[in-house]
Amino acid sequence: MNSEIKAQLEKLAFKRSKPFCYSCYEETATGCCQHCGSDDLMRLIPEVGCEYGTD
Ligand SMILES: [Zn+2]
């Protein structure tokens, strides 16, 4: 895949998704979980689910 397109898709994925702590099952507004302090967060996309990474 064209790397420029991939970079744009990745940006879009970040825009459309929210950081999500899977262990607390909570959305996290900041870069790390306010409950457990973890920064190992998944990306949650409403109606799609959550995945690690942006693919
Ligand atoms: Zn947490």
Short mmCIF file of N, CA, C and O and ligand atoms in Angstrom, two decimals:
data_model
loop_
_atom_site.label_atom_id
_atom_site.label_comp_id
_atom_site.label_asym_id
_atom_site.label_seq_id
_atom_site.Cartn_x
_atom_site.Cartn_y
_atom_site.Cartn_z
N MET A 1 0.85 -1.20 0.00
CA MET A 1 0.00 0.00 0.00
C MET A 1 0.88 1.24 0.00
O MET A 1 1.92 1.27 0.63
N ASN A 2 0.46 2.24 -0.74
CA ASN A 2 1.14 3.54 -0.74
C ASN A 2 1.32 4.05 0.69
O ASN A 2 0.37 4.11 1.46
N SER A 3 2.54 4.42 1.01
CA SER A 3 2.81 4.76 2.40
C SER A 3 2.15 6.07 2.82
O SER A 3 1.82 6.27 3.98
N GLU A 4 1.94 6.95 1.85
CA GLU A 4 1.27 8.21 2.20
C GLU A 4 -0.20 7.96 2.53
O GLU A 4 -0.74 8.53 3.48
N ILE A 5 -0.82 7.08 1.76
CA ILE A 5 -2.21 6.72 2.04
C ILE A 5 -2.30 6.03 3.39
O ILE A 5 -3.20 6.29 4.18
N LYS A 6 -1.34 5.17 3.66
CA LYS A 6 -1.36 4.45 4.93
C LYS A 6 -1.25 5.42 6.10
O LYS A 6 -1.92 5.28 7.11
N ALA A 7 -0.38 6.44 5.94
CA ALA A 7 -0.22 7.44 7.00
C ALA A 7 -1.52 8.21 7.22
O ALA A 7 -1.89 8.51 8.36
N GLN A 8 -2.22 8.47 6.13
CA GLN A 8 -3.48 9.20 6.27
C GLN A 8 -4.55 8.34 6.92
O GLN A 8 -5.34 8.82 7.74
N LEU A 9 -4.58 7.08 6.57
CA LEU A 9 -5.52 6.17 7.20
C LEU A 9 -5.25 6.04 8.69
O LEU A 9 -6.15 5.97 9.51
N GLU A 10 -3.97 6.04 9.02
CA GLU A 10 -3.59 5.91 10.41
C GLU A 10 -4.05 7.13 11.20
O GLU A 10 -4.56 7.01 12.31
N LYS A 11 -3.90 8.31 10.58
CA LYS A 11 -4.38 9.54 11.21
C LYS A 11 -5.88 9.48 11.42
O LYS A 11 -6.40 9.83 12.47
N LEU A 12 -6.59 9.01 10.40
CA LEU A 12 -8.03 8.90 10.48
C LEU A 12 -8.43 7.92 11.58
O LEU A 12 -9.37 8.16 12.33
N ALA A 13 -7.70 6.83 11.67
CA ALA A 13 -8.00 5.84 12.69
C ALA A 13 -7.86 6.43 14.09
O ALA A 13 -8.66 6.16 14.97
N PHE A 14 -6.85 7.28 14.27
CA PHE A 14 -6.66 7.90 15.57
C PHE A 14 -7.76 8.91 15.85
O PHE A 14 -8.21 9.07 16.99
N LYS A 15 -8.21 9.59 14.79
CA LYS A 15 -9.25 10.60 14.95
C LYS A 15 -10.57 9.94 15.34
O LYS A 15 -11.33 10.46 16.14
N ARG A 16 -10.85 8.79 14.73
CA ARG A 16 -12.15 8.15 14.93
C ARG A 16 -12.19 7.26 16.15
O ARG A 16 -13.24 6.80 16.55
N SER A 17 -11.04 6.97 16.72
CA SER A 17 -11.02 6.04 17.84
C SER A 17 -10.66 6.77 19.12
O SER A 17 -10.12 7.87 19.10
N LYS A 18 -10.96 6.13 20.22
CA LYS A 18 -10.62 6.69 21.52
C LYS A 18 -9.74 5.71 22.26
O LYS A 18 -9.91 4.50 22.12
N PRO A 19 -8.82 6.24 23.06
CA PRO A 19 -8.03 5.33 23.88
C PRO A 19 -8.94 4.61 24.87
O PRO A 19 -9.87 5.21 25.41
N PHE A 20 -8.66 3.37 25.08
CA PHE A 20 -9.56 2.52 25.87
C PHE A 20 -8.74 1.54 26.69
O PHE A 20 -7.89 0.85 26.16
N CYS A 21 -8.99 1.54 28.00
CA CYS A 21 -8.28 0.58 28.86
C CYS A 21 -9.08 -0.70 28.92
O CYS A 21 -10.21 -0.72 29.40
N TYR A 22 -8.50 -1.78 28.40
CA TYR A 22 -9.24 -3.04 28.35
C TYR A 22 -9.39 -3.66 29.72
O TYR A 22 -10.39 -4.28 30.03
N SER A 23 -8.39 -3.47 30.59
CA SER A 23 -8.48 -4.10 31.91
C SER A 23 -9.57 -3.46 32.77
O SER A 23 -10.21 -4.14 33.56
N CYS A 24 -9.77 -2.15 32.63
CA CYS A 24 -10.82 -1.47 33.40
C CYS A 24 -12.12 -1.38 32.60
O CYS A 24 -13.14 -1.01 33.13
N TYR A 25 -12.04 -1.69 31.30
CA TYR A 25 -13.15 -1.52 30.38
C TYR A 25 -13.71 -0.11 30.46
O TYR A 25 -14.90 0.11 30.64
N GLU A 26 -12.80 0.87 30.37
CA GLU A 26 -13.16 2.28 30.46
C GLU A 26 -12.50 3.03 29.33
O GLU A 26 -11.35 2.75 28.98
N GLU A 27 -13.20 4.01 28.80
CA GLU A 27 -12.55 4.94 27.89
C GLU A 27 -11.66 5.85 28.71
O GLU A 27 -11.99 6.21 29.82
N THR A 28 -10.54 6.20 28.15
CA THR A 28 -9.64 7.11 28.85
C THR A 28 -9.45 8.37 28.02
O THR A 28 -9.01 8.31 26.88
N ALA A 29 -9.83 9.48 28.60
CA ALA A 29 -9.73 10.75 27.87
C ALA A 29 -8.27 11.14 27.65
O ALA A 29 -7.92 11.73 26.64
N THR A 30 -7.44 10.77 28.60
CA THR A 30 -6.02 11.11 28.48
C THR A 30 -5.24 9.93 27.94
O THR A 30 -5.81 8.87 27.67
N GLY A 31 -3.95 10.08 27.82
CA GLY A 31 -3.12 9.03 27.23
C GLY A 31 -2.94 7.83 28.13
O GLY A 31 -2.48 6.79 27.68
N CYS A 32 -3.26 7.96 29.41
CA CYS A 32 -3.15 6.79 30.28
C CYS A 32 -4.37 6.67 31.17
O CYS A 32 -5.06 7.64 31.46
N CYS A 33 -4.65 5.45 31.60
CA CYS A 33 -5.87 5.16 32.34
C CYS A 33 -5.87 5.85 33.70
O CYS A 33 -4.90 5.80 34.44
N GLN A 34 -6.99 6.50 34.01
CA GLN A 34 -7.10 7.20 35.29
C GLN A 34 -7.36 6.22 36.43
O GLN A 34 -7.20 6.55 37.60
N HIS A 35 -7.79 5.01 36.10
CA HIS A 35 -8.10 4.03 37.13
C HIS A 35 -6.87 3.23 37.53
O HIS A 35 -6.56 3.10 38.71
N CYS A 36 -6.20 2.66 36.55
CA CYS A 36 -5.07 1.79 36.88
C CYS A 36 -3.73 2.40 36.47
O CYS A 36 -2.68 1.83 36.76
N GLY A 37 -3.76 3.56 35.80
CA GLY A 37 -2.52 4.22 35.42
C GLY A 37 -1.83 3.59 34.24
O GLY A 37 -0.76 4.02 33.85
N SER A 38 -2.46 2.58 33.63
CA SER A 38 -1.84 1.91 32.49
C SER A 38 -1.82 2.81 31.27
O SER A 38 -2.79 3.53 31.00
N ASP A 39 -0.73 2.77 30.52
CA ASP A 39 -0.73 3.47 29.23
C ASP A 39 -0.73 2.45 28.09
O ASP A 39 -0.51 2.79 26.94
N ASP A 40 -0.98 1.19 28.43
CA ASP A 40 -1.09 0.15 27.42
C ASP A 40 -2.55 0.07 26.98
O ASP A 40 -3.29 -0.81 27.39
N LEU A 41 -2.94 1.04 26.14
CA LEU A 41 -4.35 1.20 25.84
C LEU A 41 -4.68 0.69 24.44
O LEU A 41 -3.84 0.68 23.56
N MET A 42 -5.90 0.30 24.28
CA MET A 42 -6.38 -0.08 22.96
C MET A 42 -7.06 1.12 22.33
O MET A 42 -7.35 2.11 23.00
N ARG A 43 -7.33 1.02 21.04
CA ARG A 43 -8.09 2.05 20.36
C ARG A 43 -9.52 1.55 20.23
O ARG A 43 -9.75 0.49 19.68
N LEU A 44 -10.46 2.31 20.76
CA LEU A 44 -11.86 1.93 20.67
C LEU A 44 -12.53 2.73 19.56
O LEU A 44 -12.47 3.96 19.55
N ILE A 45 -13.14 2.04 18.62
CA ILE A 45 -13.90 2.71 17.57
C ILE A 45 -15.36 2.37 17.78
O ILE A 45 -15.73 1.19 17.76
N PRO A 46 -16.19 3.38 18.03
CA PRO A 46 -17.61 3.11 18.29
C PRO A 46 -18.21 2.27 17.17
O PRO A 46 -18.00 2.52 16.00
N GLU A 47 -18.98 1.26 17.55
CA GLU A 47 -19.68 0.36 16.64
C GLU A 47 -18.75 -0.59 15.88
O GLU A 47 -19.20 -1.40 15.09
N VAL A 48 -17.46 -0.49 16.09
CA VAL A 48 -16.53 -1.41 15.44
C VAL A 48 -15.89 -2.32 16.49
O VAL A 48 -15.76 -3.51 16.31
N GLY A 49 -15.54 -1.70 17.62
CA GLY A 49 -14.89 -2.47 18.65
C GLY A 49 -13.53 -1.88 18.96
O GLY A 49 -13.21 -0.77 18.52
N CYS A 50 -12.73 -2.59 19.68
CA CYS A 50 -11.43 -2.05 20.02
C CYS A 50 -10.35 -3.03 19.63
O CYS A 50 -10.50 -4.23 19.68
N GLU A 51 -9.26 -2.47 19.20
CA GLU A 51 -8.12 -3.24 18.74
C GLU A 51 -6.86 -2.55 19.18
O GLU A 51 -6.84 -1.34 19.37
N TYR A 52 -5.80 -3.32 19.29
CA TYR A 52 -4.50 -2.69 19.45
C TYR A 52 -4.06 -2.19 18.08
O TYR A 52 -4.35 -2.81 17.06
N GLY A 53 -3.37 -1.05 18.07
CA GLY A 53 -2.88 -0.53 16.81
C GLY A 53 -3.98 0.17 16.02
O GLY A 53 -5.07 0.38 16.52
N THR A 54 -3.67 0.51 14.79
CA THR A 54 -4.59 1.34 14.00
C THR A 54 -5.00 0.66 12.71
O THR A 54 -5.68 1.26 11.89
N ASP A 55 -4.64 -0.59 12.49
CA ASP A 55 -4.94 -1.24 11.21
C ASP A 55 -6.45 -1.50 11.03
O ASP A 55 -7.14 -1.71 12.00
ZN ZN B 1 -7.20 0.96 33.54
#
